XYZ file of C-alpha atoms in Angstrom:
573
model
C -76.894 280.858 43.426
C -77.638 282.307 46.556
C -80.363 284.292 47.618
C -79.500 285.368 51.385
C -79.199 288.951 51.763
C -77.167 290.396 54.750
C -78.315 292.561 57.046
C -76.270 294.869 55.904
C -76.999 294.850 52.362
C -80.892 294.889 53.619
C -80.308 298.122 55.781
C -78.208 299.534 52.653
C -80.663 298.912 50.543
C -83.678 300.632 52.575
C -81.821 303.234 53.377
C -80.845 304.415 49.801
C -84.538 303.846 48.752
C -85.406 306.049 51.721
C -82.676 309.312 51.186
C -83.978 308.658 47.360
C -87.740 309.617 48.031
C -85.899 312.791 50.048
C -83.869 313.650 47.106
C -80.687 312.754 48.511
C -78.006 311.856 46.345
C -77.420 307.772 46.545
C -74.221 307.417 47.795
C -74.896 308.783 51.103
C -76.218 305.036 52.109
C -73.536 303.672 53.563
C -74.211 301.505 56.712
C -71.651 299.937 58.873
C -71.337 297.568 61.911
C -70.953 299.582 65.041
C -68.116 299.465 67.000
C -70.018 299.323 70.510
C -72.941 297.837 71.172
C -74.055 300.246 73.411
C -75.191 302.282 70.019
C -76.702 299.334 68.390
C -76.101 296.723 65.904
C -75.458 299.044 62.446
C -75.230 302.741 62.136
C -74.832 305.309 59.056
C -73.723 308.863 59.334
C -75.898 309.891 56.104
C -77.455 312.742 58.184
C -74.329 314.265 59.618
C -72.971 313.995 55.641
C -76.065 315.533 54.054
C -76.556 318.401 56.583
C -73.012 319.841 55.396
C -74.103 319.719 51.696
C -77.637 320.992 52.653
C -76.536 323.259 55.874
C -79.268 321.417 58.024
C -78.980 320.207 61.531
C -78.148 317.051 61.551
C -80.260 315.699 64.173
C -82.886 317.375 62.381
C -82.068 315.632 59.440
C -81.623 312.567 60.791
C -85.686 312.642 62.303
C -86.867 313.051 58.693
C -84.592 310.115 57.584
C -85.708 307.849 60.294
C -89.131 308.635 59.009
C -88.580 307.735 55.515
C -87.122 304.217 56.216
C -89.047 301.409 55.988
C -86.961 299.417 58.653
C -89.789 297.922 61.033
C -89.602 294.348 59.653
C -86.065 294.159 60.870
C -85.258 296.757 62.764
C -86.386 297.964 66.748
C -87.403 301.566 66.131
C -83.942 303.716 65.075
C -82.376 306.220 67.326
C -80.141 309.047 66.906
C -76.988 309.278 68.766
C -74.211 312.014 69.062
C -74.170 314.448 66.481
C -76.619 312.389 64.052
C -75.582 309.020 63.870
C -78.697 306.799 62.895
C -78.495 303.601 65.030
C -80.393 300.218 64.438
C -81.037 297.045 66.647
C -82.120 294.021 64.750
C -85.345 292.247 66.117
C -85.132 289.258 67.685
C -87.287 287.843 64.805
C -85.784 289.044 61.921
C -82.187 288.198 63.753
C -84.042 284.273 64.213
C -84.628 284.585 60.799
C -81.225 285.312 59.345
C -79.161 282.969 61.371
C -81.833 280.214 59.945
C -81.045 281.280 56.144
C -77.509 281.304 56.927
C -77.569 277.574 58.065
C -78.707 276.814 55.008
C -76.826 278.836 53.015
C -74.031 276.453 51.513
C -71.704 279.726 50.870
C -72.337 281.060 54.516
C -74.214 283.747 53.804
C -71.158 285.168 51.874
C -71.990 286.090 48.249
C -69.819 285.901 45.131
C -68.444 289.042 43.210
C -70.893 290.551 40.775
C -67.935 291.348 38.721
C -65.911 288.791 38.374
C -61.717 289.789 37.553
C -58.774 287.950 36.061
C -55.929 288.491 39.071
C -52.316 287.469 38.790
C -50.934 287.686 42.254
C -46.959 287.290 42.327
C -45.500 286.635 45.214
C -42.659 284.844 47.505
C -40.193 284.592 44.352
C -36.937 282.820 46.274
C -33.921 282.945 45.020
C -32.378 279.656 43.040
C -29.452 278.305 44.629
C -30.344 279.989 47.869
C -32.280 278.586 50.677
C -35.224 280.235 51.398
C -35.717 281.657 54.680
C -37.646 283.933 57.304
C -38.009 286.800 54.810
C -39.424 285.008 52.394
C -42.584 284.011 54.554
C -44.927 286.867 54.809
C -44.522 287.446 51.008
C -45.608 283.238 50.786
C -48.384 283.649 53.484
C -50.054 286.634 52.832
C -49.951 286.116 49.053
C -51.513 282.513 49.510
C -53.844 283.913 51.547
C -55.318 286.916 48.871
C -55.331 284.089 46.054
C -57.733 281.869 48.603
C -59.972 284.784 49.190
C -59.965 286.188 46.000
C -61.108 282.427 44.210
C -63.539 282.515 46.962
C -65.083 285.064 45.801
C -65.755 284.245 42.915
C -62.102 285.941 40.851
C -60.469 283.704 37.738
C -56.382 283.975 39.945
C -53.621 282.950 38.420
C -50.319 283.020 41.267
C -46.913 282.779 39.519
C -44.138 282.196 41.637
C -41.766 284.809 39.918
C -38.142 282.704 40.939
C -34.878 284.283 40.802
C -33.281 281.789 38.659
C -30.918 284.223 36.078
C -28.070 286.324 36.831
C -24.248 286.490 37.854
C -24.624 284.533 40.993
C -24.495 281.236 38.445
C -21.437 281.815 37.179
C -19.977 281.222 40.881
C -22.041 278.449 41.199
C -21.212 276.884 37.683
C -17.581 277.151 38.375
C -17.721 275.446 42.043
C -19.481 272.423 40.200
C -17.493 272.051 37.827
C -13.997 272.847 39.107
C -14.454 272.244 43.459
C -14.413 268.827 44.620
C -17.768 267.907 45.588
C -19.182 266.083 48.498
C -22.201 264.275 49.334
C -23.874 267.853 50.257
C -25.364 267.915 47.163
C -27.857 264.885 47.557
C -28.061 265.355 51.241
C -29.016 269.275 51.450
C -28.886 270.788 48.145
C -29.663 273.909 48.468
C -26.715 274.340 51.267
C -24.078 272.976 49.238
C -25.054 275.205 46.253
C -24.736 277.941 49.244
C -21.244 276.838 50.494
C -19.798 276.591 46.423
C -20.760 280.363 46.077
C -19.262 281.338 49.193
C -16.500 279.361 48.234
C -15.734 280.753 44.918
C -16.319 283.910 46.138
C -13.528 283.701 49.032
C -11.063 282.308 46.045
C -12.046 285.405 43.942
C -10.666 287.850 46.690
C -7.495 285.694 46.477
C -6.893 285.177 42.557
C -7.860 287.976 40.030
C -7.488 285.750 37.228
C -10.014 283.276 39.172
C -12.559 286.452 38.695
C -12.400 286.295 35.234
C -12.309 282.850 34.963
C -15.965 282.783 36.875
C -17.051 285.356 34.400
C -16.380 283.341 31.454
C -18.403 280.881 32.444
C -21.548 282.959 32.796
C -20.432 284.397 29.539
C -20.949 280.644 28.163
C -24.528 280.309 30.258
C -25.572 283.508 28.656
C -24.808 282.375 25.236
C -26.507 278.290 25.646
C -23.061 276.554 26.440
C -24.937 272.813 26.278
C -22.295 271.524 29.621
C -22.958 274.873 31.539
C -26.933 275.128 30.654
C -26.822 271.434 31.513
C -25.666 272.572 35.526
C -27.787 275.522 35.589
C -30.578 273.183 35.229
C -29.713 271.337 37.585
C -28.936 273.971 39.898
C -32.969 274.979 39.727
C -34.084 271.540 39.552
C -32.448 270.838 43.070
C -33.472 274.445 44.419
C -36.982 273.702 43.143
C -37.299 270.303 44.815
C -36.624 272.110 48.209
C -38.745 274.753 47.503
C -41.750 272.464 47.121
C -41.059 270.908 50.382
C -41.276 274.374 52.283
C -44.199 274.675 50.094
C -45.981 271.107 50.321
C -45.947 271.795 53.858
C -47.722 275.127 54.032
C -49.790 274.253 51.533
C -49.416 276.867 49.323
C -49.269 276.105 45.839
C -48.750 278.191 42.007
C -50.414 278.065 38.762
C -47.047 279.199 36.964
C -43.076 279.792 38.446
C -42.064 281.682 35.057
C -38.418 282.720 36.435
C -36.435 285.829 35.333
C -34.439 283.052 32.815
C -37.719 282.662 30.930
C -37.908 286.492 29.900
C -33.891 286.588 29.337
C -34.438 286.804 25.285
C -36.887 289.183 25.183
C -34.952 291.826 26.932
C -32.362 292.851 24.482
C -35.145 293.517 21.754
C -37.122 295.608 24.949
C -34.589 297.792 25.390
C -34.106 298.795 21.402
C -38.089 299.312 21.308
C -37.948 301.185 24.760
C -35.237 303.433 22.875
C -36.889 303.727 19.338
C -40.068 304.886 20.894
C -38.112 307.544 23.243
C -39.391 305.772 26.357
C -36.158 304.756 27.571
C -32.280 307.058 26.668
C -28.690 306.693 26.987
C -27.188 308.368 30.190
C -23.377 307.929 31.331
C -23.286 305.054 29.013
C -26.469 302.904 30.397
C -30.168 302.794 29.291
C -32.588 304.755 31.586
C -36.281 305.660 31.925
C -37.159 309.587 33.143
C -39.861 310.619 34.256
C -40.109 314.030 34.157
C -43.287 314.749 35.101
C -44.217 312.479 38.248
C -43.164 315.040 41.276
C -42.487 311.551 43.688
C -39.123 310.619 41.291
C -38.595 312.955 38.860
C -35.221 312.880 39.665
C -34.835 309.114 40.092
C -34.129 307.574 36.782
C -35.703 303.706 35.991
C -32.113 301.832 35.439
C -33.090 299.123 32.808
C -29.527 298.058 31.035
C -26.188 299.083 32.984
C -22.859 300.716 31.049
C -21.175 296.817 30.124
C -24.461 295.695 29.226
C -26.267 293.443 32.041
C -30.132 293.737 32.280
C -31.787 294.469 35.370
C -34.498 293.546 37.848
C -36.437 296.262 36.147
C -36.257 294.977 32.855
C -37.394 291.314 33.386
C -40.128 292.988 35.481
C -40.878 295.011 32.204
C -40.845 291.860 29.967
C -42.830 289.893 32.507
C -45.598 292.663 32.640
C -45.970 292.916 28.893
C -46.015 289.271 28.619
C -48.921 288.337 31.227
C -51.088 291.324 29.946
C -50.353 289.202 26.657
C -51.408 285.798 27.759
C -53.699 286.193 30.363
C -55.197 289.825 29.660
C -55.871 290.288 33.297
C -57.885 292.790 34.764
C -55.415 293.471 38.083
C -51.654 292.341 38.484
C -50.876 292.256 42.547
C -47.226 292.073 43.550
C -46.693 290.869 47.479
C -43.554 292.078 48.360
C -41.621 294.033 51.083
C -42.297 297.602 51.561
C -38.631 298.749 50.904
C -39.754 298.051 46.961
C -42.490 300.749 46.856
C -40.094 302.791 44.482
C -39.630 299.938 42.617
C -43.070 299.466 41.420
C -43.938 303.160 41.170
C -41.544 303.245 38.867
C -41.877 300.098 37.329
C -46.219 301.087 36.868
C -45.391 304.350 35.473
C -43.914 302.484 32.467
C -46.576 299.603 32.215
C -48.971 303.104 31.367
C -46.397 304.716 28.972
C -46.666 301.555 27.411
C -50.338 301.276 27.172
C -50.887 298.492 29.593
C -54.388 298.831 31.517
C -54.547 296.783 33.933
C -55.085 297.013 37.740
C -51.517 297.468 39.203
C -50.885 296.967 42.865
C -47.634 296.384 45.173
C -49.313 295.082 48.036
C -46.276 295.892 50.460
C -45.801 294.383 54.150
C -43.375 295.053 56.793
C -40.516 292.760 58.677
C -40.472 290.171 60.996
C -38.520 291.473 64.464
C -36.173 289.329 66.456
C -36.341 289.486 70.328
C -33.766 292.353 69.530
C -36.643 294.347 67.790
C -33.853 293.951 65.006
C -34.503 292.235 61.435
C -35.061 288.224 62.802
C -31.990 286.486 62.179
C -29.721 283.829 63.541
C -27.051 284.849 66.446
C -24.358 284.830 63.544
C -26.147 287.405 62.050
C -27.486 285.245 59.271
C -30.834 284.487 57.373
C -32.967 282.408 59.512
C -33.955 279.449 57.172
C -37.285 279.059 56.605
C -37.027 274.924 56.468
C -35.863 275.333 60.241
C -38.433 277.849 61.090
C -41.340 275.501 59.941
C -40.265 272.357 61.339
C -39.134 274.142 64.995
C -43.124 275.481 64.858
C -44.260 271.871 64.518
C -41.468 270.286 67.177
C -43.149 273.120 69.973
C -46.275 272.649 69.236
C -45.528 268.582 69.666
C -44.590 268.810 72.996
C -47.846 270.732 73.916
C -49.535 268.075 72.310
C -47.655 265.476 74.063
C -48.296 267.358 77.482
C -51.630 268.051 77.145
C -52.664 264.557 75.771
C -50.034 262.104 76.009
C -52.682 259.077 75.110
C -53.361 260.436 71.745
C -51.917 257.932 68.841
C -48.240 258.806 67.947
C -49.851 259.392 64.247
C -52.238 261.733 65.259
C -50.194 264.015 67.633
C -47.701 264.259 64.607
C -50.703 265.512 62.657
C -51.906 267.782 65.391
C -48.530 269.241 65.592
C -48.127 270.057 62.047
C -51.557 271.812 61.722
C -51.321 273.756 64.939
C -47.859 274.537 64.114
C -47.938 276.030 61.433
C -51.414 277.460 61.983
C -49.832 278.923 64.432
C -46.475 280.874 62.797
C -49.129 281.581 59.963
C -51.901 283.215 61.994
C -49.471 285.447 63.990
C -48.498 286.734 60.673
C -51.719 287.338 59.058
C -53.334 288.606 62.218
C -50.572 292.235 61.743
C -52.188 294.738 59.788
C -49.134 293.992 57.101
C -47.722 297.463 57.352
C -46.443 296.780 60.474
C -43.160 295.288 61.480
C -43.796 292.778 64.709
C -42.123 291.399 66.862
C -41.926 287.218 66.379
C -42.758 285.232 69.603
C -43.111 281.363 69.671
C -44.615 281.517 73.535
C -47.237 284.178 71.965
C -48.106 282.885 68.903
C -48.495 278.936 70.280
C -50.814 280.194 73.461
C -54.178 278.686 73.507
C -55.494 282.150 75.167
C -55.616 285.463 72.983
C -55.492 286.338 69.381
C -53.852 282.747 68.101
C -54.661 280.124 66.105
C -54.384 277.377 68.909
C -57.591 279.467 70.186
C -59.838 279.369 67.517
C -58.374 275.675 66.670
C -59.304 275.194 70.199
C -62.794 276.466 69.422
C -63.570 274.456 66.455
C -62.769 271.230 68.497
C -64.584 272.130 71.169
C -67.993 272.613 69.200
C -66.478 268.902 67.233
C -66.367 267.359 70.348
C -70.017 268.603 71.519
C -71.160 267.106 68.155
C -69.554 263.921 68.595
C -71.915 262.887 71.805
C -74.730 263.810 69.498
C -74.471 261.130 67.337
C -77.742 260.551 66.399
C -78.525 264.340 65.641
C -78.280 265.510 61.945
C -77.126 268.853 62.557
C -78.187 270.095 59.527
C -81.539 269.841 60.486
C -81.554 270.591 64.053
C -84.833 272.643 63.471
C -85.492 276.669 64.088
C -83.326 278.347 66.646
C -83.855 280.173 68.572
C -82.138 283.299 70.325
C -83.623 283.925 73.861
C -79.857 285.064 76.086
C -77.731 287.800 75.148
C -74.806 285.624 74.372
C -77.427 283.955 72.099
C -77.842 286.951 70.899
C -74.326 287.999 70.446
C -72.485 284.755 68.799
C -75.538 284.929 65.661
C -74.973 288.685 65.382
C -71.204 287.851 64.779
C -71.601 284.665 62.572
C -73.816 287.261 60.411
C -71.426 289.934 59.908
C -68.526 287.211 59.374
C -70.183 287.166 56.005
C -70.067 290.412 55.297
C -66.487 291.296 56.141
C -65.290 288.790 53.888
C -66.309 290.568 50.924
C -64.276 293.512 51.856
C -60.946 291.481 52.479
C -59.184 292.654 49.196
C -60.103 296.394 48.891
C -57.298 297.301 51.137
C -55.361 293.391 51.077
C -56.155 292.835 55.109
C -56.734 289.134 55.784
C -56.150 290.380 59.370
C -59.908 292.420 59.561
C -60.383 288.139 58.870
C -58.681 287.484 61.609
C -60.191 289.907 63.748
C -63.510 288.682 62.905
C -62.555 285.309 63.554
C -61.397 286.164 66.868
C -64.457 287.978 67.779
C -66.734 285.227 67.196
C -64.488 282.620 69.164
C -64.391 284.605 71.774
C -68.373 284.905 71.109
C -68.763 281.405 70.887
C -66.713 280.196 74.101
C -69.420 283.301 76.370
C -72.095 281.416 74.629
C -70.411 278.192 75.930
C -70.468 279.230 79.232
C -73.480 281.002 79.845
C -75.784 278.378 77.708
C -75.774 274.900 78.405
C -76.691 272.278 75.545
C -76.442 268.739 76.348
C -78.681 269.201 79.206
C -81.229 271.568 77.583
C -84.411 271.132 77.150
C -85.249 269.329 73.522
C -85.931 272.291 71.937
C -83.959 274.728 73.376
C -80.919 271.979 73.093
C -81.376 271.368 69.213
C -81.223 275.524 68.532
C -78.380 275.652 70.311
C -76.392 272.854 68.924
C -76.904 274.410 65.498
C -76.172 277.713 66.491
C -72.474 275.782 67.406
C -72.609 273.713 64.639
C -72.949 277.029 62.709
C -70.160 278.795 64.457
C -67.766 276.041 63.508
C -68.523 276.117 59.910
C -67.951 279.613 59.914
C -64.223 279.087 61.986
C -63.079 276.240 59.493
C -64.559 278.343 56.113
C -62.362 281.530 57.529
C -59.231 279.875 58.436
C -59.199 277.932 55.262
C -59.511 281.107 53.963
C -56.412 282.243 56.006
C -54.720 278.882 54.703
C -54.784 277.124 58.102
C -56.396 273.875 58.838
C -58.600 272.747 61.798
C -58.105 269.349 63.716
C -60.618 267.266 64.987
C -59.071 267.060 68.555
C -55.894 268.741 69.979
């Protein structure tokens, strides 16, 4: 267990103890980072809040604060700034001090939850017998991402990749295997050919009427455990699964469960009688609905959940799938990654899981699109679904030939390897690094530049500090001895490796890995002015140890972060 404190869960603390002896209510304590450094290290705003509630000035207010806290072991003497903001500069000592603890801290100076939660976290959920492509990735990164922080932290997560593996689109595809002739497509690129029988069927449908009914008898015989046609459905998700788990292998994302739509099919029938015997769900125009009356957003959007000739719906696996996880793994918050055109979905879809009782934590964490150079949806130039097989490998064949140019000498192995990991550190960094609201605009020449807000820069950074490491072969760096913070850039990279820890924390309130990434830009940038402006190898013996463990430091924190992020560091690049 831990015992490092932050600074700002020190400041927090004193603070509160100091607005307590004043008879201030508690929750005014609330200390942030500053934004410039002009006003400091931290600030709080308790004075400007308090003199509302207790019509004081604030400035006023913010004196007799200042002379309640008992800050001097840490702090240079408070100021006030503006309209009452409370400003504090850490000492030089006490900032000495904490960058110390934190090299010894195994966790970096980033604590574990005090309250521990069971999460599922759904999320990329591709289609069977469809190749997965560009949409599907923000759903796969970000979600990978949350599940890495959250475990971090100290959460029991549970990810279940939620496939689309039921519905009519099989009875195309059952047909085409059984009654098109079939080339070597199907061992070659299975997904594809499964792609090219739909599309095939689906062209001889428009042509034959009687074809159409033909089709439909065979998902009539899938729906009802026909042994030949259950036999080619399986097969049809074993081979969609396979190439899945490339895609997946290869961004190194991974799932504790992929419990499909097919695995709820049996339940739903008996779901929609209860829904209907309890007077949660009623008959309109001949299909099976959920009102709700009362919620002002949709009160006029019914909850579809069985159509007039019978077929289920997305919304009533999603119902079956709900009651069956708070079943199994009684979680305390359900988290649903998806695309921001679904926010009606699950609005809807949460009002029922409280008409039926259900308590947990339910959140659609929503993102936006990818853009194409078009500022259009990304997609091919024939208008199709980028794939995202092609996507990944065309991130690792450009970042290759940087490799190549940049160090042609390097091992063929190893510039394969540094592809791979800058790559697709790369297309997942630019990404993460959107607040995921926002629909951006995809650039390889952006994304794969060693200069800005990209992976390839803080990559860059971590091998840098490697390489200073490597000449010091002889030094444990673990036990490099006190350090010591004498220049401002000193001064600057600790403050940042410090508050690295206590952004992390804060990562899932609002689902931002990019405040990470942010961070984690910061203290690169902090780390190459350091560079710079400090010189190590050539130091003095004392003043050379500090600073190789202040960079030794710094590159722990970069490779903890972006693991965090689900990207890898290389040694050299």
């Amino acid at each position: 267990m831990s015992t490092y404190s932050t600074p700002l869960e020190i400041l927090t603390s004193r603070l509160r103890q100091g607005i307590q002896e004043m008879g201030l209510p508690l929750d005014l304590g609330i200390v942030t980072s500053t934004a410039n450094p002009r006003f400091g290290d931290y600030q709080t705003n308790a004075a400007m809040v308090a003199a509302k509630i207790l019509q004081k000035n604030p400035r006023d207010l913010a004196r007799e604060i200042i002379e309640h806290l008992q800050v001097d072991d840490c702090c240079e003497a408070p100021t006030i700034a503006g309209a009452g903001f409370i400003n504090f500069s850490l000492s030089k000592a006490f900032l000495e001090k904490q960058i110390g603890a934190l090299s010894l801290d195994g966790r970096l100076g980033i604590a574990k939850t005090n309250h521990p939660k069971t999460i599922i976290i759904d999320f990329s959920s591709p289609n069977i017998a469809k190749p997965m492509h560009v949409g599907h990735i923000r759903s796969t990164i970000l979600g990978e991402s949350l599940a890495r922080i959250a475990r971090f932290l100290g959460h029991h997560v549970i990810t279940d990749n939620h496939l689309g593996d039921w519905g009519t689109q099989f009875g195309k595809v059952i047909y085409g295997l059984k009654y098109l002739p079939a080339g070597k497509g199907l061992e070659e690129a299975p997904v594809q050919e499964l792609v090219r029988l739909y599309r095939e069927v689906t062209a001889l449908e428009e042509q034959s009427p009687t074809l159409k009914a033909k089709v439909r008898e065979e998902l009539v015989k899938l729906q009802h455990g026909d042994q030949e046609n259950l036999a080619l459905w399986k097969k049809a998700v074993k081979l969609s699964w396979e190439e899945f788990e490339k895609h997946y292998e290869l961004l190194q994302v991974s799932f504790d469960e992929r419990l499909g739509e097919s695995f709820y099919h049996d339940a739903l029938e008996p779901l929609v009688h209860r829904l209907l015997e309890q007077g949660i769900a009623t008959k309109s125009e001949g299909a099976v609905v959920i009102f709700f009356p009362n919620h002002p957003a949709f009160h006029d959007k019914p909850f579809l959940i069985q159509k007039s000739d019978g077929a289920f719906l997305y919304g009533t696996t999603d119902i079956a799938t709900l009651e069956y996880r708070e079943a199994r793994w009684h979680p305390d918050a359900v988290w649903y990654v998806c695309g921001s055109p679904q926010q009606l979905h699950f609005e809807q879809l949460f009002s029922v899981a409280r008409i039926l009782g259900l308590t947990s934590e339910f959140r659609h964490i929503a993102f936006g699109s990818i853009l194409g150079e078009d500022r259009k949806m990304m997609k091919t130039r024939s208008g199709e679904n980028i794939e995202l097989g092609s996507l990944l490998q065309e991130a690792i064949d450009r970042a290759y030939s940087i490799v190549q140019e940049k160090n042609p000498d390097f091992p063929e192995e190893e510039k394969q390897e540094i592809a791979r990991i800058v790559g697709l550190g790369a297309l997942k960094y630019a990404d993460l690094m959107q607040h995921r609201m926002t629909d951006y605009l995809f650039s390889w020449e952006k994304m794969l530049s060693f200069q800005g807000n990209t992976a390839p820069y803080l990559q860059n950074a971590y091998v840098r500090i490697r390489s200073l490491l490597r000449k010091q072969e002889t030094l444990d760096t673990h036990a490099l001895g006190p350090m010591v913070l004498e220049e401002p850039t000193e001064r600057s990279l600790a403050l940042q490796l410090l508050q690295i820890g206590e952004i992390i924390p804060t990562l899932l309130e609002d689902a931002r890995p990019n405040i990470l990434c942010l961070g984690l830009y910061e203290l690169a940038n902090k780390f190459h002015a350091f560079y710079e402006a400090c010189p190590m190898l050539k130091a003095q013996e004392s003043t050379k140890k500090s600073r190789l463990a202040l960079a030794a430091l710094t590159g722990r924190m970069l490779q903890t972060g972006l693991e965090l992020l689900g990207i890898e560091v290389p040694e050299r690049m």
